[in-house]
Amino acid sequence: MEAEPLLPDRGLAGGAKPKVEPSLQPATVQPPLRIGVSARILHPEGAQALGFRGKTLQYLETSVAHWLMAHGALVFMVPTLEARSSLQRSAVSMRDYVKSLDGLVLQGGADVSPETYHEQPLRPEWNGDRVRDMYEVEMLWAFVFEQKPVLGICRGLQLINVALNGSLYQDIPTELPEAIRHVDLALYDTLHHDVAFQPDSLLDRLYGGDARLRVNSIHHQCIKQLGNGLVVEATSPADGIIEAVRWTGSSFVMGVQWHPEFHASHKGDLLDSGPVVSNFLQECARRRSAAGRPTRR
């Protein structure tokens, strides 16, 4: 007696492919976003104290990397490409980095040099870092050219403004003596003040009316002349100093004067840092999707 088949005949003997129900199709999984972070630079005079004689160190601060990683992004520091180094630009270019990444974060750090916005330093200690300025300006425009999103933090906001032909007050207490304190070396990131979002701005829409509008403050420079195509997103209501900007050009470029990556340790006391990074990463994902980068299964 012929055994009964374990499964009923579905007509597959003729070579027809089995039909897979839509619910059983393998889900398309997007690979993690790849976010570049500009390097902080410790020049030889500073690196020597750490035992690196005649060497330059490039690094990123842990909080900014973990802030992005906590939202599912892979983080890559983008080193400078210097003419005096052993690396030839013909081997690796900034464009190669941009092509490999989905977005850029300009992290905080040293002052923007007044020479970058065509002024002379009012004091020697306000010379800033012209080398880093030129590296970040080149990188910013490379990402803008590819229409890939850029987020600037503290110095990053100021660099965006200068790159768009804006200028800065070199020192708030000196040039704006009526302003509140925006930096305190002893308090560092525990110095806080209120911010006010511009009505119907992106930040206003992201946060709504119930947000705790208080941020940290670690800067002694600030925007003087607003760069071309920038709109103000937030100010310090006590003195009118600009605290956030957004570009109205061909791609997403935004800067905040505070350090949102430091807010995680002050839950409930300061502005939630989540909407800023989530919106930036959504813009990165949208740009990648529009460019048609392959997905994986």
PDB file of C-alpha atoms in Angstrom:
ATOM      1  CA  MET A   1       0.000   0.000   0.000  1.00  0.00           C
ATOM      2  CA  GLU A   2       1.383   3.420  -1.034  1.00  0.00           C
ATOM      3  CA  ALA A   3       2.077   5.754   1.883  1.00  0.00           C
ATOM      4  CA  GLU A   4       0.085   8.955   2.096  1.00  0.00           C
ATOM      5  CA  PRO A   5       2.182  12.106   1.653  1.00  0.00           C
ATOM      6  CA  LEU A   6       2.874  14.000   4.844  1.00  0.00           C
ATOM      7  CA  LEU A   7       1.759  17.237   3.117  1.00  0.00           C
ATOM      8  CA  PRO A   8      -1.026  17.580   0.554  1.00  0.00           C
ATOM      9  CA  ASP A   9       0.032  17.961  -3.063  1.00  0.00           C
ATOM     10  CA  ARG A  10       0.184  21.692  -3.924  1.00  0.00           C
ATOM     11  CA  GLY A  11       1.007  21.151  -7.572  1.00  0.00           C
ATOM     12  CA  LEU A  12       4.753  21.739  -7.018  1.00  0.00           C
ATOM     13  CA  ALA A  13       5.872  18.664  -8.912  1.00  0.00           C
ATOM     14  CA  GLY A  14       5.882  20.633 -12.138  1.00  0.00           C
ATOM     15  CA  GLY A  15       8.531  23.022 -10.805  1.00  0.00           C
ATOM     16  CA  ALA A  16       6.261  25.815  -9.579  1.00  0.00           C
ATOM     17  CA  LYS A  17       7.772  27.881  -6.772  1.00  0.00           C
ATOM     18  CA  PRO A  18       6.050  27.791  -3.395  1.00  0.00           C
ATOM     19  CA  LYS A  19       4.051  30.882  -2.601  1.00  0.00           C
ATOM     20  CA  VAL A  20       5.253  32.708   0.500  1.00  0.00           C
ATOM     21  CA  GLU A  21       2.674  34.658   2.401  1.00  0.00           C
ATOM     22  CA  PRO A  22       3.504  38.394   2.643  1.00  0.00           C
ATOM     23  CA  SER A  23       3.739  38.150   6.413  1.00  0.00           C
ATOM     24  CA  LEU A  24       6.457  35.521   6.062  1.00  0.00           C
ATOM     25  CA  GLN A  25       8.628  37.536   3.660  1.00  0.00           C
ATOM     26  CA  PRO A  26      12.011  38.413   5.180  1.00  0.00           C
ATOM     27  CA  ALA A  27      11.948  41.974   6.483  1.00  0.00           C
ATOM     28  CA  THR A  28      14.165  44.534   4.817  1.00  0.00           C
ATOM     29  CA  VAL A  29      16.644  45.812   7.402  1.00  0.00           C
ATOM     30  CA  GLN A  30      18.403  49.103   6.927  1.00  0.00           C
ATOM     31  CA  PRO A  31      22.071  49.027   7.950  1.00  0.00           C
ATOM     32  CA  PRO A  32      22.983  51.457  10.737  1.00  0.00           C
ATOM     33  CA  LEU A  33      23.597  55.045   9.725  1.00  0.00           C
ATOM     34  CA  ARG A  34      27.272  55.952   9.446  1.00  0.00           C
ATOM     35  CA  ILE A  35      27.914  59.325  11.073  1.00  0.00           C
ATOM     36  CA  GLY A  36      31.182  61.210  10.792  1.00  0.00           C
ATOM     37  CA  VAL A  37      32.358  63.365  13.687  1.00  0.00           C
ATOM     38  CA  SER A  38      34.941  66.092  13.209  1.00  0.00           C
ATOM     39  CA  ALA A  39      38.146  65.685  15.178  1.00  0.00           C
ATOM     40  CA  ARG A  40      39.253  67.797  18.093  1.00  0.00           C
ATOM     41  CA  ILE A  41      42.924  68.654  17.577  1.00  0.00           C
ATOM     42  CA  LEU A  42      45.626  68.716  20.240  1.00  0.00           C
ATOM     43  CA  HIS A  43      48.573  70.427  18.596  1.00  0.00           C
ATOM     44  CA  PRO A  44      52.208  69.510  19.446  1.00  0.00           C
ATOM     45  CA  GLU A  45      52.556  72.106  22.200  1.00  0.00           C
ATOM     46  CA  GLY A  46      49.650  70.478  24.056  1.00  0.00           C
ATOM     47  CA  ALA A  47      50.395  66.895  23.089  1.00  0.00           C
ATOM     48  CA  GLN A  48      53.946  67.101  24.439  1.00  0.00           C
ATOM     49  CA  ALA A  49      52.584  67.292  27.994  1.00  0.00           C
ATOM     50  CA  LEU A  50      51.107  63.826  27.385  1.00  0.00           C
ATOM     51  CA  GLY A  51      54.424  62.424  26.157  1.00  0.00           C
ATOM     52  CA  PHE A  52      53.866  62.917  22.413  1.00  0.00           C
ATOM     53  CA  ARG A  53      56.859  65.058  21.519  1.00  0.00           C
ATOM     54  CA  GLY A  54      56.384  66.896  18.240  1.00  0.00           C
ATOM     55  CA  LYS A  55      53.145  65.021  17.516  1.00  0.00           C
ATOM     56  CA  THR A  56      49.555  66.081  16.892  1.00  0.00           C
ATOM     57  CA  LEU A  57      46.651  64.211  18.472  1.00  0.00           C
ATOM     58  CA  GLN A  58      43.155  64.029  17.003  1.00  0.00           C
ATOM     59  CA  TYR A  59      40.317  62.761  19.152  1.00  0.00           C
ATOM     60  CA  LEU A  60      36.622  62.908  19.944  1.00  0.00           C
ATOM     61  CA  GLU A  61      34.930  63.392  23.285  1.00  0.00           C
ATOM     62  CA  THR A  62      33.193  60.224  24.475  1.00  0.00           C
ATOM     63  CA  SER A  63      29.790  61.776  25.184  1.00  0.00           C
ATOM     64  CA  VAL A  64      29.125  62.825  21.590  1.00  0.00           C
ATOM     65  CA  ALA A  65      30.001  59.352  20.285  1.00  0.00           C
ATOM     66  CA  HIS A  66      27.816  57.587  22.858  1.00  0.00           C
ATOM     67  CA  TRP A  67      24.955  60.046  22.246  1.00  0.00           C
ATOM     68  CA  LEU A  68      24.856  59.072  18.575  1.00  0.00           C
ATOM     69  CA  MET A  69      25.458  55.376  19.240  1.00  0.00           C
ATOM     70  CA  ALA A  70      22.610  55.290  21.762  1.00  0.00           C
ATOM     71  CA  HIS A  71      20.299  56.183  18.872  1.00  0.00           C
ATOM     72  CA  GLY A  72      21.578  53.354  16.688  1.00  0.00           C
ATOM     73  CA  ALA A  73      24.248  55.115  14.604  1.00  0.00           C
ATOM     74  CA  LEU A  74      27.793  53.992  13.911  1.00  0.00           C
ATOM     75  CA  VAL A  75      30.316  56.744  14.659  1.00  0.00           C
ATOM     76  CA  PHE A  76      33.506  57.488  12.734  1.00  0.00           C
ATOM     77  CA  MET A  77      35.941  60.254  13.548  1.00  0.00           C
ATOM     78  CA  VAL A  78      37.123  61.993  10.380  1.00  0.00           C
ATOM     79  CA  PRO A  79      40.821  62.903  10.656  1.00  0.00           C
ATOM     80  CA  THR A  80      42.330  65.993   9.084  1.00  0.00           C
ATOM     81  CA  LEU A  81      44.133  65.741   5.768  1.00  0.00           C
ATOM     82  CA  GLU A  82      47.297  67.798   6.190  1.00  0.00           C
ATOM     83  CA  ALA A  83      49.738  68.804   3.486  1.00  0.00           C
ATOM     84  CA  ARG A  84      52.735  68.225   5.761  1.00  0.00           C
ATOM     85  CA  SER A  85      51.744  64.674   6.738  1.00  0.00           C
ATOM     86  CA  SER A  86      52.850  61.430   5.099  1.00  0.00           C
ATOM     87  CA  LEU A  87      49.341  61.092   3.633  1.00  0.00           C
ATOM     88  CA  GLN A  88      49.013  62.341   0.074  1.00  0.00           C
ATOM     89  CA  ARG A  89      45.640  63.818  -0.857  1.00  0.00           C
ATOM     90  CA  SER A  90      45.710  61.805  -4.062  1.00  0.00           C
ATOM     91  CA  ALA A  91      45.440  58.678  -1.902  1.00  0.00           C
ATOM     92  CA  VAL A  92      42.459  59.703   0.246  1.00  0.00           C
ATOM     93  CA  SER A  93      40.319  62.804  -0.137  1.00  0.00           C
ATOM     94  CA  MET A  94      37.633  64.405   1.991  1.00  0.00           C
ATOM     95  CA  ARG A  95      35.170  63.449  -0.709  1.00  0.00           C
ATOM     96  CA  ASP A  96      36.026  59.776  -0.127  1.00  0.00           C
ATOM     97  CA  TYR A  97      34.953  60.174   3.498  1.00  0.00           C
ATOM     98  CA  VAL A  98      31.777  62.011   2.553  1.00  0.00           C
ATOM     99  CA  LYS A  99      30.798  59.312   0.057  1.00  0.00           C
ATOM    100  CA  SER A 100      31.159  56.678   2.790  1.00  0.00           C
ATOM    101  CA  LEU A 101      29.147  58.505   5.466  1.00  0.00           C
ATOM    102  CA  ASP A 102      25.506  59.492   5.900  1.00  0.00           C
ATOM    103  CA  GLY A 103      25.921  62.684   7.919  1.00  0.00           C
ATOM    104  CA  LEU A 104      28.335  64.866   9.879  1.00  0.00           C
ATOM    105  CA  VAL A 105      28.486  66.183  13.433  1.00  0.00           C
ATOM    106  CA  LEU A 106      30.821  69.130  14.074  1.00  0.00           C
ATOM    107  CA  GLN A 107      31.738  68.673  17.723  1.00  0.00           C
ATOM    108  CA  GLY A 108      32.734  71.386  20.174  1.00  0.00           C
ATOM    109  CA  GLY A 109      36.202  72.475  21.170  1.00  0.00           C
ATOM    110  CA  ALA A 110      38.635  75.330  20.571  1.00  0.00           C
ATOM    111  CA  ASP A 111      37.592  78.828  19.529  1.00  0.00           C
ATOM    112  CA  VAL A 112      37.009  79.644  15.887  1.00  0.00           C
ATOM    113  CA  SER A 113      39.898  81.879  14.837  1.00  0.00           C
ATOM    114  CA  PRO A 114      38.932  85.522  14.184  1.00  0.00           C
ATOM    115  CA  GLU A 115      41.084  85.336  11.055  1.00  0.00           C
ATOM    116  CA  THR A 116      38.551  82.897   9.610  1.00  0.00           C
ATOM    117  CA  TYR A 117      35.930  85.681   9.631  1.00  0.00           C
ATOM    118  CA  HIS A 118      38.436  88.363   8.561  1.00  0.00           C
ATOM    119  CA  GLU A 119      39.170  89.921  11.936  1.00  0.00           C
ATOM    120  CA  GLN A 120      42.235  90.088  14.156  1.00  0.00           C
ATOM    121  CA  PRO A 121      42.195  88.571  17.662  1.00  0.00           C
ATOM    122  CA  LEU A 122      41.498  91.165  20.337  1.00  0.00           C
ATOM    123  CA  ARG A 123      43.752  89.166  22.674  1.00  0.00           C
ATOM    124  CA  PRO A 124      46.417  86.514  21.989  1.00  0.00           C
ATOM    125  CA  GLU A 125      44.447  83.876  23.920  1.00  0.00           C
ATOM    126  CA  TRP A 126      41.564  84.313  21.457  1.00  0.00           C
ATOM    127  CA  ASN A 127      43.615  83.250  18.422  1.00  0.00           C
ATOM    128  CA  GLY A 128      41.498  80.112  18.081  1.00  0.00           C
ATOM    129  CA  ASP A 129      42.433  77.135  15.911  1.00  0.00           C
ATOM    130  CA  ARG A 130      42.793  78.215  12.296  1.00  0.00           C
ATOM    131  CA  VAL A 131      43.975  74.733  11.239  1.00  0.00           C
ATOM    132  CA  ARG A 132      40.814  73.133  12.549  1.00  0.00           C
ATOM    133  CA  ASP A 133      38.699  75.893  11.025  1.00  0.00           C
ATOM    134  CA  MET A 134      39.982  75.210   7.527  1.00  0.00           C
ATOM    135  CA  TYR A 135      39.587  71.449   7.934  1.00  0.00           C
ATOM    136  CA  GLU A 136      36.000  71.747   9.181  1.00  0.00           C
ATOM    137  CA  VAL A 137      34.969  74.351   6.597  1.00  0.00           C
ATOM    138  CA  GLU A 138      36.209  72.057   3.831  1.00  0.00           C
ATOM    139  CA  MET A 139      34.388  69.117   5.384  1.00  0.00           C
ATOM    140  CA  LEU A 140      31.162  71.091   5.900  1.00  0.00           C
ATOM    141  CA  TRP A 141      31.005  72.141   2.267  1.00  0.00           C
ATOM    142  CA  ALA A 142      31.863  68.640   1.087  1.00  0.00           C
ATOM    143  CA  PHE A 143      28.829  67.279   2.953  1.00  0.00           C
ATOM    144  CA  VAL A 144      26.616  70.143   1.758  1.00  0.00           C
ATOM    145  CA  PHE A 145      27.702  69.495  -1.840  1.00  0.00           C
ATOM    146  CA  GLU A 146      26.492  65.894  -1.469  1.00  0.00           C
ATOM    147  CA  GLN A 147      23.353  67.153   0.329  1.00  0.00           C
ATOM    148  CA  LYS A 148      24.161  65.109   3.417  1.00  0.00           C
ATOM    149  CA  PRO A 149      22.957  66.458   6.782  1.00  0.00           C
ATOM    150  CA  VAL A 150      25.215  68.381   9.168  1.00  0.00           C
ATOM    151  CA  LEU A 151      24.688  69.089  12.880  1.00  0.00           C
ATOM    152  CA  GLY A 152      26.940  71.570  14.684  1.00  0.00           C
ATOM    153  CA  ILE A 153      27.448  71.580  18.447  1.00  0.00           C
ATOM    154  CA  CYS A 154      28.703  74.702  20.284  1.00  0.00           C
ATOM    155  CA  ARG A 155      31.837  75.543  18.269  1.00  0.00           C
ATOM    156  CA  GLY A 156      30.131  73.650  15.430  1.00  0.00           C
ATOM    157  CA  LEU A 157      27.294  76.196  15.345  1.00  0.00           C
ATOM    158  CA  GLN A 158      29.834  79.024  15.225  1.00  0.00           C
ATOM    159  CA  LEU A 159      31.822  77.307  12.463  1.00  0.00           C
ATOM    160  CA  ILE A 160      28.648  76.899  10.363  1.00  0.00           C
ATOM    161  CA  ASN A 161      27.876  80.591  10.816  1.00  0.00           C
ATOM    162  CA  VAL A 162      31.397  81.649   9.788  1.00  0.00           C
ATOM    163  CA  ALA A 163      31.454  79.259   6.818  1.00  0.00           C
ATOM    164  CA  LEU A 164      28.322  81.039   5.573  1.00  0.00           C
ATOM    165  CA  ASN A 165      30.045  84.459   5.811  1.00  0.00           C
ATOM    166  CA  GLY A 166      28.817  85.307   9.286  1.00  0.00           C
ATOM    167  CA  SER A 167      30.939  86.621  12.151  1.00  0.00           C
ATOM    168  CA  LEU A 168      31.332  86.155  15.902  1.00  0.00           C
ATOM    169  CA  TYR A 169      31.749  88.171  19.046  1.00  0.00           C
ATOM    170  CA  GLN A 170      35.230  87.108  20.162  1.00  0.00           C
ATOM    171  CA  ASP A 171      34.380  87.320  23.863  1.00  0.00           C
ATOM    172  CA  ILE A 172      30.922  87.835  25.313  1.00  0.00           C
ATOM    173  CA  PRO A 173      31.945  89.539  28.608  1.00  0.00           C
ATOM    174  CA  THR A 174      34.194  91.990  26.732  1.00  0.00           C
ATOM    175  CA  GLU A 175      31.935  92.867  23.804  1.00  0.00           C
ATOM    176  CA  LEU A 176      28.523  92.245  25.376  1.00  0.00           C
ATOM    177  CA  PRO A 177      29.013  93.256  29.022  1.00  0.00           C
ATOM    178  CA  GLU A 178      25.256  93.294  29.709  1.00  0.00           C
ATOM    179  CA  ALA A 179      24.895  89.621  28.780  1.00  0.00           C
ATOM    180  CA  ILE A 180      24.446  86.884  31.364  1.00  0.00           C
ATOM    181  CA  ARG A 181      27.266  84.421  32.027  1.00  0.00           C
ATOM    182  CA  HIS A 182      27.642  81.903  29.225  1.00  0.00           C
ATOM    183  CA  VAL A 183      30.806  80.230  30.499  1.00  0.00           C
ATOM    184  CA  ASP A 184      32.232  79.428  33.923  1.00  0.00           C
ATOM    185  CA  LEU A 185      35.397  77.331  34.046  1.00  0.00           C
ATOM    186  CA  ALA A 186      34.614  76.090  37.544  1.00  0.00           C
ATOM    187  CA  LEU A 187      31.000  75.145  36.831  1.00  0.00           C
ATOM    188  CA  TYR A 188      31.710  73.902  33.281  1.00  0.00           C
ATOM    189  CA  ASP A 189      28.630  71.991  32.031  1.00  0.00           C
ATOM    190  CA  THR A 190      26.690  72.629  35.240  1.00  0.00           C
ATOM    191  CA  LEU A 191      26.247  76.287  34.234  1.00  0.00           C
ATOM    192  CA  HIS A 192      22.697  76.470  32.864  1.00  0.00           C
ATOM    193  CA  HIS A 193      20.346  79.086  31.452  1.00  0.00           C
ATOM    194  CA  ASP A 194      16.970  79.252  29.714  1.00  0.00           C
ATOM    195  CA  VAL A 195      16.439  79.270  25.955  1.00  0.00           C
ATOM    196  CA  ALA A 196      13.456  80.432  23.928  1.00  0.00           C
ATOM    197  CA  PHE A 197      12.464  78.809  20.635  1.00  0.00           C
ATOM    198  CA  GLN A 198      11.333  81.008  17.771  1.00  0.00           C
ATOM    199  CA  PRO A 199       7.609  80.478  17.085  1.00  0.00           C
ATOM    200  CA  ASP A 200       6.967  77.797  14.445  1.00  0.00           C
ATOM    201  CA  SER A 201      10.692  77.047  14.175  1.00  0.00           C
ATOM    202  CA  LEU A 202      11.885  73.479  13.688  1.00  0.00           C
ATOM    203  CA  LEU A 203      12.848  73.247  17.364  1.00  0.00           C
ATOM    204  CA  ASP A 204       9.457  74.620  18.383  1.00  0.00           C
ATOM    205  CA  ARG A 205       7.744  71.934  16.309  1.00  0.00           C
ATOM    206  CA  LEU A 206      10.039  69.167  17.566  1.00  0.00           C
ATOM    207  CA  TYR A 207       9.538  69.933  21.241  1.00  0.00           C
ATOM    208  CA  GLY A 208       6.065  71.428  21.502  1.00  0.00           C
ATOM    209  CA  GLY A 209       4.973  73.612  24.370  1.00  0.00           C
ATOM    210  CA  ASP A 210       5.807  71.355  27.307  1.00  0.00           C
ATOM    211  CA  ALA A 211       9.592  71.106  26.953  1.00  0.00           C
ATOM    212  CA  ARG A 212      11.958  72.085  29.731  1.00  0.00           C
ATOM    213  CA  LEU A 213      13.732  74.948  27.942  1.00  0.00           C
ATOM    214  CA  ARG A 214      16.948  75.023  29.920  1.00  0.00           C
ATOM    215  CA  VAL A 215      20.391  74.140  28.545  1.00  0.00           C
ATOM    216  CA  ASN A 216      24.043  74.016  29.557  1.00  0.00           C
ATOM    217  CA  SER A 217      26.363  76.838  28.539  1.00  0.00           C
ATOM    218  CA  ILE A 218      30.104  76.448  27.831  1.00  0.00           C
ATOM    219  CA  HIS A 219      30.983  79.234  25.366  1.00  0.00           C
ATOM    220  CA  HIS A 220      32.546  82.675  25.524  1.00  0.00           C
ATOM    221  CA  GLN A 221      32.035  83.418  21.810  1.00  0.00           C
ATOM    222  CA  CYS A 222      28.688  83.810  20.045  1.00  0.00           C
ATOM    223  CA  ILE A 223      27.145  84.820  16.736  1.00  0.00           C
ATOM    224  CA  LYS A 224      27.418  88.493  15.798  1.00  0.00           C
ATOM    225  CA  GLN A 225      26.450  88.714  12.118  1.00  0.00           C
ATOM    226  CA  LEU A 226      24.196  85.869  11.015  1.00  0.00           C
ATOM    227  CA  GLY A 227      25.531  83.826   8.097  1.00  0.00           C
ATOM    228  CA  ASN A 228      23.924  83.770   4.666  1.00  0.00           C
ATOM    229  CA  GLY A 229      20.764  81.681   4.482  1.00  0.00           C
ATOM    230  CA  LEU A 230      20.636  80.991   8.216  1.00  0.00           C
ATOM    231  CA  VAL A 231      17.532  81.518  10.335  1.00  0.00           C
ATOM    232  CA  VAL A 232      17.472  81.788  14.120  1.00  0.00           C
ATOM    233  CA  GLU A 233      15.878  78.808  15.858  1.00  0.00           C
ATOM    234  CA  ALA A 234      16.481  79.758  19.510  1.00  0.00           C
ATOM    235  CA  THR A 235      17.876  82.562  21.642  1.00  0.00           C
ATOM    236  CA  SER A 236      18.796  83.208  25.237  1.00  0.00           C
ATOM    237  CA  PRO A 237      15.812  85.292  26.440  1.00  0.00           C
ATOM    238  CA  ALA A 238      17.903  87.071  29.085  1.00  0.00           C
ATOM    239  CA  ASP A 239      20.212  88.752  26.548  1.00  0.00           C
ATOM    240  CA  GLY A 240      19.136  87.812  23.026  1.00  0.00           C
ATOM    241  CA  ILE A 241      22.240  85.776  22.219  1.00  0.00           C
ATOM    242  CA  ILE A 242      21.590  83.293  19.416  1.00  0.00           C
ATOM    243  CA  GLU A 243      21.472  79.713  20.681  1.00  0.00           C
ATOM    244  CA  ALA A 244      20.432  77.709  17.593  1.00  0.00           C
ATOM    245  CA  VAL A 245      20.380  78.225  13.825  1.00  0.00           C
ATOM    246  CA  ARG A 246      19.215  76.350  10.740  1.00  0.00           C
ATOM    247  CA  TRP A 247      20.217  76.746   7.113  1.00  0.00           C
ATOM    248  CA  THR A 248      17.485  77.322   4.529  1.00  0.00           C
ATOM    249  CA  GLY A 249      19.653  76.085   1.645  1.00  0.00           C
ATOM    250  CA  SER A 250      19.653  72.885  -0.355  1.00  0.00           C
ATOM    251  CA  SER A 251      20.376  70.445   2.486  1.00  0.00           C
ATOM    252  CA  PHE A 252      19.867  70.025   6.221  1.00  0.00           C
ATOM    253  CA  VAL A 253      22.374  72.050   8.264  1.00  0.00           C
ATOM    254  CA  MET A 254      21.622  72.952  11.867  1.00  0.00           C
ATOM    255  CA  GLY A 255      23.636  74.159  14.860  1.00  0.00           C
ATOM    256  CA  VAL A 256      22.981  74.468  18.586  1.00  0.00           C
ATOM    257  CA  GLN A 257      25.098  76.507  20.964  1.00  0.00           C
ATOM    258  CA  TRP A 258      24.645  74.158  23.907  1.00  0.00           C
ATOM    259  CA  HIS A 259      25.997  70.595  24.290  1.00  0.00           C
ATOM    260  CA  PRO A 260      22.951  68.296  24.032  1.00  0.00           C
ATOM    261  CA  GLU A 261      25.193  65.250  24.427  1.00  0.00           C
ATOM    262  CA  PHE A 262      25.910  66.383  28.017  1.00  0.00           C
ATOM    263  CA  HIS A 263      22.215  66.583  28.933  1.00  0.00           C
ATOM    264  CA  ALA A 264      21.766  62.849  29.487  1.00  0.00           C
ATOM    265  CA  SER A 265      23.256  63.116  32.995  1.00  0.00           C
ATOM    266  CA  HIS A 266      20.741  65.843  33.942  1.00  0.00           C
ATOM    267  CA  LYS A 267      17.488  64.056  33.161  1.00  0.00           C
ATOM    268  CA  GLY A 268      14.457  66.192  33.933  1.00  0.00           C
ATOM    269  CA  ASP A 269      16.488  69.321  34.665  1.00  0.00           C
ATOM    270  CA  LEU A 270      17.532  70.221  31.115  1.00  0.00           C
ATOM    271  CA  LEU A 271      16.133  70.136  27.606  1.00  0.00           C
ATOM    272  CA  ASP A 272      15.714  66.566  26.362  1.00  0.00           C
ATOM    273  CA  SER A 273      18.526  65.899  23.880  1.00  0.00           C
ATOM    274  CA  GLY A 274      16.561  63.149  22.097  1.00  0.00           C
ATOM    275  CA  PRO A 275      14.542  65.186  19.565  1.00  0.00           C
ATOM    276  CA  VAL A 276      17.633  66.997  18.240  1.00  0.00           C
ATOM    277  CA  VAL A 277      19.603  63.837  17.508  1.00  0.00           C
ATOM    278  CA  SER A 278      16.551  61.869  16.355  1.00  0.00           C
ATOM    279  CA  ASN A 279      15.595  64.558  13.849  1.00  0.00           C
ATOM    280  CA  PHE A 280      19.183  64.749  12.558  1.00  0.00           C
ATOM    281  CA  LEU A 281      19.357  60.974  12.097  1.00  0.00           C
ATOM    282  CA  GLN A 282      15.953  60.956  10.394  1.00  0.00           C
ATOM    283  CA  GLU A 283      17.290  63.514   7.924  1.00  0.00           C
ATOM    284  CA  CYS A 284      20.326  61.284   7.352  1.00  0.00           C
ATOM    285  CA  ALA A 285      18.090  58.257   6.753  1.00  0.00           C
ATOM    286  CA  ARG A 286      15.883  60.242   4.373  1.00  0.00           C
ATOM    287  CA  ARG A 287      18.894  61.383   2.363  1.00  0.00           C
ATOM    288  CA  ARG A 288      20.282  57.849   2.184  1.00  0.00           C
ATOM    289  CA  SER A 289      16.922  56.477   1.082  1.00  0.00           C
ATOM    290  CA  ALA A 290      16.617  59.151  -1.614  1.00  0.00           C
ATOM    291  CA  ALA A 291      20.093  58.296  -2.868  1.00  0.00           C
ATOM    292  CA  GLY A 292      19.070  54.660  -3.202  1.00  0.00           C
ATOM    293  CA  ARG A 293      21.815  53.079  -1.104  1.00  0.00           C
ATOM    294  CA  PRO A 294      21.218  49.319  -1.135  1.00  0.00           C
ATOM    295  CA  THR A 295      19.532  47.759   1.856  1.00  0.00           C
ATOM    296  CA  ARG A 296      20.340  44.359   3.304  1.00  0.00           C
ATOM    297  CA  ARG A 297      18.155  41.437   4.305  1.00  0.00           C
TER     298      ARG A 297
END
